[in-house]
Amino acid sequence: MVLEKLEKSLLNCPVIKKGDYFYFVNPLTDGVPLIETELLTSIIDFIVDNFEINVDKIIAIEAMGIPLATALSLRTGIPFVIIRKRSYGLKGEHVVSQETGYSKNKLYINGLDKGDNVLIIDDVISTGGTLVSLINVLKDMDVNIQNIIVPVEKDDGRNIVKEKTGHDVNTIAKVKMVDGKVTLV
């Protein structure tokens, strides 16, 4: 059921080009045009039924990791932390320098403590740049990454994260851009 809903949403989404990078616009990955509760619920059900979630905290990456983390938190009772795109200057704040296939940014971590056991959830992995940067900072913070779940996989980001960090990224659907269109692999 989840694969049908997710696949349909991916196959029917528009694609835009940013420089040389093809970017698909999907409700799960962009919140556009809207996130249907049935799609979100089916993804969370699949995650709970198929992945280990015995952690202290869920980590969401702003922006589109937030709906997934919210739904997963509500379903499991596990609190979540949002990795934000702006600094709050709080004591213990950590900075992540992030580079993706189409942008460079800084992300800010608050609310994590040494020894926390965490699950990272995000919407899509393409180049792996965000996750590699985040994982490296979390390692420096002595935070224990128990699981990484990203529903949509595009390009080689999953393999890059494994190569550079040793961490596996669990995904549900893999897409590839062919002639400017989303195809399922």
Tab-separated table of C-alpha atoms in Angstrom:
chain	number	residue	atom	x	y	z
A	1	MET	CA	0.000	0.000	0.000
A	2	VAL	CA	2.733	2.490	0.961
A	3	LEU	CA	4.734	1.765	-2.146
A	4	GLU	CA	1.708	2.344	-4.372
A	5	LYS	CA	0.904	5.706	-2.785
A	6	LEU	CA	4.528	6.846	-2.711
A	7	GLU	CA	5.250	5.636	-6.236
A	8	LYS	CA	2.136	7.336	-7.614
A	9	SER	CA	3.073	10.625	-5.944
A	10	LEU	CA	6.599	10.394	-7.384
A	11	LEU	CA	5.619	9.417	-10.920
A	12	ASN	CA	3.043	12.216	-11.174
A	13	CYS	CA	5.178	15.066	-9.857
A	14	PRO	CA	6.575	17.912	-11.959
A	15	VAL	CA	10.310	18.355	-12.504
A	16	ILE	CA	12.171	21.674	-12.582
A	17	LYS	CA	15.766	22.402	-13.494
A	18	LYS	CA	18.067	24.419	-11.217
A	19	GLY	CA	21.278	24.963	-13.149
A	20	ASP	CA	22.348	21.493	-14.258
A	21	TYR	CA	20.373	19.793	-11.488
A	22	PHE	CA	16.941	18.215	-12.093
A	23	TYR	CA	14.707	18.686	-9.053
A	24	PHE	CA	11.379	16.925	-8.651
A	25	VAL	CA	8.541	18.711	-6.834
A	26	ASN	CA	6.630	16.239	-4.685
A	27	PRO	CA	4.267	16.574	-1.716
A	28	LEU	CA	6.498	14.462	0.536
A	29	THR	CA	9.724	16.229	-0.423
A	30	ASP	CA	8.418	19.766	-0.873
A	31	GLY	CA	4.953	20.020	0.677
A	32	VAL	CA	3.656	21.117	-2.713
A	33	PRO	CA	0.876	21.104	-3.644
A	34	LEU	CA	-0.166	19.433	-0.354
A	35	ILE	CA	0.746	16.455	1.782
A	36	GLU	CA	-2.154	14.039	1.829
A	37	THR	CA	-2.584	12.478	5.276
A	38	GLU	CA	-3.052	9.057	3.689
A	39	LEU	CA	0.410	9.255	2.071
A	40	LEU	CA	2.096	10.445	5.271
A	41	THR	CA	0.313	7.865	7.419
A	42	SER	CA	1.197	5.010	5.066
A	43	ILE	CA	4.888	6.005	5.127
A	44	ILE	CA	4.957	6.216	8.927
A	45	ASP	CA	3.158	2.860	9.206
A	46	PHE	CA	5.765	1.321	6.899
A	47	ILE	CA	8.628	2.807	8.934
A	48	VAL	CA	7.215	1.597	12.266
A	49	ASP	CA	6.569	-1.891	10.845
A	50	ASN	CA	9.938	-2.304	9.098
A	51	PHE	CA	12.670	-0.377	10.933
A	52	GLU	CA	14.202	-0.319	14.412
A	53	ILE	CA	13.017	2.741	16.351
A	54	ASN	CA	14.358	2.153	19.861
A	55	VAL	CA	15.848	5.638	20.389
A	56	ASP	CA	15.802	8.586	22.801
A	57	LYS	CA	15.165	11.224	20.146
A	58	ILE	CA	14.188	11.583	16.512
A	59	ILE	CA	16.155	14.098	14.469
A	60	ALA	CA	14.426	15.973	11.631
A	61	ILE	CA	16.228	18.125	9.114
A	62	GLU	CA	14.430	21.380	8.280
A	63	ALA	CA	12.228	21.708	6.347
A	64	MET	CA	10.678	18.553	4.921
A	65	GLY	CA	11.975	16.194	7.574
A	66	ILE	CA	9.636	17.983	9.989
A	67	PRO	CA	6.312	16.448	8.811
A	68	LEU	CA	7.863	12.978	8.888
A	69	ALA	CA	9.371	13.485	12.358
A	70	THR	CA	6.138	14.958	13.694
A	71	ALA	CA	4.078	12.012	12.485
A	72	LEU	CA	6.680	9.488	13.693
A	73	SER	CA	6.920	11.208	17.082
A	74	LEU	CA	3.152	11.196	17.512
A	75	ARG	CA	2.995	7.523	16.531
A	76	THR	CA	5.877	6.372	18.785
A	77	GLY	CA	5.832	8.868	21.667
A	78	ILE	CA	9.502	9.673	21.027
A	79	PRO	CA	10.366	13.410	21.129
A	80	PHE	CA	12.059	15.034	18.164
A	81	VAL	CA	14.690	17.678	17.525
A	82	ILE	CA	14.677	19.880	14.433
A	83	ILE	CA	18.012	20.659	12.808
A	84	ARG	CA	17.346	24.292	11.898
A	85	LYS	CA	18.563	26.588	9.115
A	86	ARG	CA	19.115	29.474	11.513
A	87	SER	CA	21.068	30.003	14.674
A	88	TYR	CA	19.413	30.692	17.984
A	89	GLY	CA	22.711	31.170	19.793
A	90	LEU	CA	21.698	28.818	22.593
A	91	LYS	CA	24.324	27.310	24.871
A	92	GLY	CA	25.705	24.144	23.296
A	93	GLU	CA	24.489	24.949	19.784
A	94	HIS	CA	26.467	23.101	17.098
A	95	VAL	CA	26.917	24.215	13.485
A	96	VAL	CA	26.741	21.933	10.459
A	97	SER	CA	28.212	23.242	7.184
A	98	GLN	CA	26.099	21.593	4.506
A	99	GLU	CA	26.575	21.280	0.762
A	100	THR	CA	24.067	19.641	-1.589
A	101	GLY	CA	23.893	19.306	-5.358
A	102	TYR	CA	22.341	22.753	-5.621
A	103	SER	CA	23.180	24.805	-2.498
A	104	LYS	CA	25.517	25.525	0.415
A	105	ASN	CA	24.103	26.343	3.845
A	106	LYS	CA	24.639	26.100	7.548
A	107	LEU	CA	22.413	24.094	9.849
A	108	TYR	CA	22.184	24.437	13.628
A	109	ILE	CA	21.764	21.706	16.221
A	110	ASN	CA	20.169	22.329	19.602
A	111	GLY	CA	18.559	19.884	22.030
A	112	LEU	CA	20.949	16.946	21.695
A	113	ASP	CA	23.189	15.634	24.441
A	114	LYS	CA	26.271	13.444	24.528
A	115	GLY	CA	25.184	9.809	24.558
A	116	ASP	CA	21.733	10.389	23.043
A	117	ASN	CA	20.555	7.500	20.866
A	118	VAL	CA	18.939	8.990	17.787
A	119	LEU	CA	17.114	8.197	14.585
A	120	ILE	CA	17.602	10.644	11.715
A	121	ILE	CA	14.666	11.106	9.356
A	122	ASP	CA	14.581	13.233	6.226
A	123	ASP	CA	12.522	13.312	3.050
A	124	VAL	CA	14.947	12.621	0.199
A	125	ILE	CA	18.600	11.770	-0.288
A	126	SER	CA	20.256	12.855	-3.544
A	127	THR	CA	23.906	13.826	-3.183
A	128	GLY	CA	24.267	12.791	0.462
A	129	GLY	CA	25.892	16.120	1.339
A	130	THR	CA	23.477	17.075	4.101
A	131	LEU	CA	23.604	13.704	5.834
A	132	VAL	CA	27.393	13.348	5.606
A	133	SER	CA	27.860	16.762	7.210
A	134	LEU	CA	25.248	16.099	9.899
A	135	ILE	CA	26.599	12.631	10.743
A	136	ASN	CA	30.130	13.992	11.139
A	137	VAL	CA	28.992	16.682	13.575
A	138	LEU	CA	26.853	14.181	15.514
A	139	LYS	CA	29.892	11.890	15.826
A	140	ASP	CA	31.932	14.825	17.187
A	141	MET	CA	29.126	15.446	19.694
A	142	ASP	CA	29.224	11.764	20.814
A	143	VAL	CA	25.605	11.260	19.740
A	144	ASN	CA	24.796	7.645	18.816
A	145	ILE	CA	23.090	7.288	15.450
A	146	GLN	CA	20.930	4.159	15.670
A	147	ASN	CA	19.126	4.496	12.357
A	148	ILE	CA	18.755	6.787	9.352
A	149	ILE	CA	15.508	6.649	7.385
A	150	VAL	CA	14.877	8.638	4.215
A	151	PRO	CA	11.793	7.547	2.237
A	152	VAL	CA	13.004	8.705	-1.195
A	153	GLU	CA	16.413	7.931	-2.693
A	154	LYS	CA	17.708	9.715	-5.798
A	155	ASP	CA	21.165	9.481	-7.388
A	156	ASP	CA	24.104	8.056	-5.402
A	157	GLY	CA	23.651	9.826	-2.064
A	158	ARG	CA	22.933	6.646	-0.144
A	159	ASN	CA	26.201	5.061	-1.312
A	160	ILE	CA	28.139	8.263	-0.690
A	161	VAL	CA	26.878	8.440	2.908
A	162	LYS	CA	27.920	4.803	3.475
A	163	GLU	CA	31.387	5.401	1.956
A	164	LYS	CA	32.080	8.615	3.867
A	165	THR	CA	30.514	7.795	7.247
A	166	GLY	CA	30.011	4.038	7.499
A	167	HIS	CA	26.292	4.551	8.146
A	168	ASP	CA	23.541	2.884	6.150
A	169	VAL	CA	20.588	4.958	4.972
A	170	ASN	CA	17.292	3.071	4.841
A	171	THR	CA	15.042	4.123	1.975
A	172	ILE	CA	11.628	3.063	0.682
A	173	ALA	CA	11.627	4.134	-2.988
A	174	LYS	CA	14.451	4.881	-5.409
A	175	VAL	CA	13.970	7.291	-8.296
A	176	LYS	CA	16.068	8.286	-11.249
A	177	MET	CA	15.689	11.246	-13.557
A	178	VAL	CA	15.368	10.153	-17.203
A	179	ASP	CA	14.829	12.789	-19.902
A	180	GLY	CA	13.655	15.267	-17.253
A	181	LYS	CA	11.096	12.856	-15.761
A	182	VAL	CA	10.947	10.819	-12.572
A	183	THR	CA	11.252	7.072	-13.079
A	184	LEU	CA	11.278	4.337	-10.436
A	185	VAL	CA	14.307	2.077	-10.115
